[in-house]
Amino acid sequence: MRTLAGLFRAVEAETPYGGRSVTFEAVGSAWLKCGTRRRTERGEGDQRRTVETLDAEARADGRLTVGRVLRFGGADWAVVTAQDLRPGRVKLGLERRR
């Protein structure tokens, strides 16, 4: 099954008080063929967090780069890996922290 995902890039700016704010700017969309979600816990001691990972396949597109965000199914998934699978196709490693 294919899923349509919005593709976003993070835009950082300094706030008037010296902090940093991050907003997301739309750069396009992509059709994804998603694999199985996997859930793991990371961290040490009491500082544990749940991380979901997902492999997806998409058409090769120069905008699908590490650091971008794909938004689908009501969640934001960070692109953590992008590698050529075969001509015209790319395999994406996605991660979502909770």
PDB file of C-alpha atoms in Angstrom:
ATOM      1  CA  MET A   1       0.000   0.000   0.000  1.00  0.00           C
ATOM      2  CA  ARG A   2       1.294   3.470  -0.850  1.00  0.00           C
ATOM      3  CA  THR A   3       1.032   6.504   1.402  1.00  0.00           C
ATOM      4  CA  LEU A   4       1.202  10.161   0.386  1.00  0.00           C
ATOM      5  CA  ALA A   5       3.496  12.136   2.709  1.00  0.00           C
ATOM      6  CA  GLY A   6       4.199  15.843   2.927  1.00  0.00           C
ATOM      7  CA  LEU A   7       7.905  16.733   2.815  1.00  0.00           C
ATOM      8  CA  PHE A   8       9.172  19.545   5.067  1.00  0.00           C
ATOM      9  CA  ARG A   9      12.474  21.191   5.932  1.00  0.00           C
ATOM     10  CA  ALA A  10      13.311  22.685   9.311  1.00  0.00           C
ATOM     11  CA  VAL A  11      13.924  26.442   9.387  1.00  0.00           C
ATOM     12  CA  GLU A  12      15.673  27.752  12.502  1.00  0.00           C
ATOM     13  CA  ALA A  13      15.498  31.347  13.666  1.00  0.00           C
ATOM     14  CA  GLU A  14      16.683  33.254  16.715  1.00  0.00           C
ATOM     15  CA  THR A  15      13.954  34.626  18.979  1.00  0.00           C
ATOM     16  CA  PRO A  16      14.073  38.199  20.337  1.00  0.00           C
ATOM     17  CA  TYR A  17      15.080  36.717  23.707  1.00  0.00           C
ATOM     18  CA  GLY A  18      18.131  34.856  22.385  1.00  0.00           C
ATOM     19  CA  GLY A  19      16.490  31.442  22.061  1.00  0.00           C
ATOM     20  CA  ARG A  20      15.976  29.336  18.943  1.00  0.00           C
ATOM     21  CA  SER A  21      12.692  28.506  17.261  1.00  0.00           C
ATOM     22  CA  VAL A  22      12.139  25.860  14.620  1.00  0.00           C
ATOM     23  CA  THR A  23       9.361  25.957  12.045  1.00  0.00           C
ATOM     24  CA  PHE A  24       8.746  23.595   9.166  1.00  0.00           C
ATOM     25  CA  GLU A  25       8.456  24.778   5.566  1.00  0.00           C
ATOM     26  CA  ALA A  26       6.759  22.573   2.961  1.00  0.00           C
ATOM     27  CA  VAL A  27       9.035  21.573   0.078  1.00  0.00           C
ATOM     28  CA  GLY A  28       6.870  18.972  -1.663  1.00  0.00           C
ATOM     29  CA  SER A  29       5.344  15.546  -1.253  1.00  0.00           C
ATOM     30  CA  ALA A  30       6.286  11.935  -1.894  1.00  0.00           C
ATOM     31  CA  TRP A  31       4.530   8.619  -2.327  1.00  0.00           C
ATOM     32  CA  LEU A  32       5.963   6.038   0.088  1.00  0.00           C
ATOM     33  CA  LYS A  33       5.835   2.277   0.214  1.00  0.00           C
ATOM     34  CA  CYS A  34       6.206   1.711   3.953  1.00  0.00           C
ATOM     35  CA  GLY A  35       7.609  -1.336   5.696  1.00  0.00           C
ATOM     36  CA  THR A  36       6.938  -2.496   9.239  1.00  0.00           C
ATOM     37  CA  ARG A  37       7.216  -0.126  12.195  1.00  0.00           C
ATOM     38  CA  ARG A  38       9.628  -1.110  14.932  1.00  0.00           C
ATOM     39  CA  ARG A  39       9.611   0.330  18.431  1.00  0.00           C
ATOM     40  CA  THR A  40      12.620   0.475  20.747  1.00  0.00           C
ATOM     41  CA  GLU A  41      13.580   2.276  23.938  1.00  0.00           C
ATOM     42  CA  ARG A  42      16.738   4.349  24.158  1.00  0.00           C
ATOM     43  CA  GLY A  43      18.470   6.169  26.961  1.00  0.00           C
ATOM     44  CA  GLU A  44      19.993   5.459  30.324  1.00  0.00           C
ATOM     45  CA  GLY A  45      18.460   4.918  33.745  1.00  0.00           C
ATOM     46  CA  ASP A  46      15.281   6.936  34.232  1.00  0.00           C
ATOM     47  CA  GLN A  47      15.875   8.932  31.037  1.00  0.00           C
ATOM     48  CA  ARG A  48      14.299   6.423  28.626  1.00  0.00           C
ATOM     49  CA  ARG A  49      12.318   7.358  25.531  1.00  0.00           C
ATOM     50  CA  THR A  50      10.466   5.380  22.904  1.00  0.00           C
ATOM     51  CA  VAL A  51      11.744   5.572  19.335  1.00  0.00           C
ATOM     52  CA  GLU A  52       9.834   4.186  16.365  1.00  0.00           C
ATOM     53  CA  THR A  53      11.711   3.331  13.182  1.00  0.00           C
ATOM     54  CA  LEU A  54      10.358   2.608   9.736  1.00  0.00           C
ATOM     55  CA  ASP A  55      11.927   1.777   6.372  1.00  0.00           C
ATOM     56  CA  ALA A  56      10.201   3.187   3.306  1.00  0.00           C
ATOM     57  CA  GLU A  57      10.777   3.151  -0.431  1.00  0.00           C
ATOM     58  CA  ALA A  58      10.140   6.147  -2.693  1.00  0.00           C
ATOM     59  CA  ARG A  59      10.996   7.484  -6.120  1.00  0.00           C
ATOM     60  CA  ALA A  60      14.402   9.134  -6.187  1.00  0.00           C
ATOM     61  CA  ASP A  61      14.061  12.850  -5.515  1.00  0.00           C
ATOM     62  CA  GLY A  62      16.851  15.263  -4.612  1.00  0.00           C
ATOM     63  CA  ARG A  63      14.622  16.785  -1.916  1.00  0.00           C
ATOM     64  CA  LEU A  64      14.504  13.500   0.047  1.00  0.00           C
ATOM     65  CA  THR A  65      17.600  14.122   2.147  1.00  0.00           C
ATOM     66  CA  VAL A  66      18.714  13.361   5.683  1.00  0.00           C
ATOM     67  CA  GLY A  67      17.342  15.920   8.117  1.00  0.00           C
ATOM     68  CA  ARG A  68      14.076  16.518   6.278  1.00  0.00           C
ATOM     69  CA  VAL A  69      10.721  15.535   7.780  1.00  0.00           C
ATOM     70  CA  LEU A  70       7.966  13.434   6.209  1.00  0.00           C
ATOM     71  CA  ARG A  71       4.486  14.006   7.632  1.00  0.00           C
ATOM     72  CA  PHE A  72       1.893  11.249   7.204  1.00  0.00           C
ATOM     73  CA  GLY A  73      -0.589   9.315   9.296  1.00  0.00           C
ATOM     74  CA  GLY A  74      -0.778  12.178  11.794  1.00  0.00           C
ATOM     75  CA  ALA A  75       2.917  11.964  12.714  1.00  0.00           C
ATOM     76  CA  ASP A  76       6.226  13.546  11.769  1.00  0.00           C
ATOM     77  CA  TRP A  77       9.008  11.169  10.714  1.00  0.00           C
ATOM     78  CA  ALA A  78      12.617  12.380  10.449  1.00  0.00           C
ATOM     79  CA  VAL A  79      14.638  11.092   7.492  1.00  0.00           C
ATOM     80  CA  VAL A  80      17.750   9.575   9.116  1.00  0.00           C
ATOM     81  CA  THR A  81      19.109   7.627   6.126  1.00  0.00           C
ATOM     82  CA  ALA A  82      18.633   7.837   2.375  1.00  0.00           C
ATOM     83  CA  GLN A  83      20.344   5.372   0.048  1.00  0.00           C
ATOM     84  CA  ASP A  84      19.920   4.437  -3.596  1.00  0.00           C
ATOM     85  CA  LEU A  85      18.036   1.175  -3.886  1.00  0.00           C
ATOM     86  CA  ARG A  86      18.017   0.790  -7.682  1.00  0.00           C
ATOM     87  CA  PRO A  87      17.797   3.265 -10.555  1.00  0.00           C
ATOM     88  CA  GLY A  88      15.017   5.738  -9.828  1.00  0.00           C
ATOM     89  CA  ARG A  89      14.256   4.393  -6.324  1.00  0.00           C
ATOM     90  CA  VAL A  90      15.556   5.317  -2.882  1.00  0.00           C
ATOM     91  CA  LYS A  91      15.329   3.533   0.475  1.00  0.00           C
ATOM     92  CA  LEU A  92      14.617   5.815   3.422  1.00  0.00           C
ATOM     93  CA  GLY A  93      15.251   5.139   7.090  1.00  0.00           C
ATOM     94  CA  LEU A  94      12.679   7.083   9.113  1.00  0.00           C
ATOM     95  CA  GLU A  95      12.566   7.743  12.853  1.00  0.00           C
ATOM     96  CA  ARG A  96       9.937   9.130  15.186  1.00  0.00           C
ATOM     97  CA  ARG A  97      10.604   9.982  18.831  1.00  0.00           C
ATOM     98  CA  ARG A  98       7.885   9.964  21.456  1.00  0.00           C
TER      99      ARG A  98
END
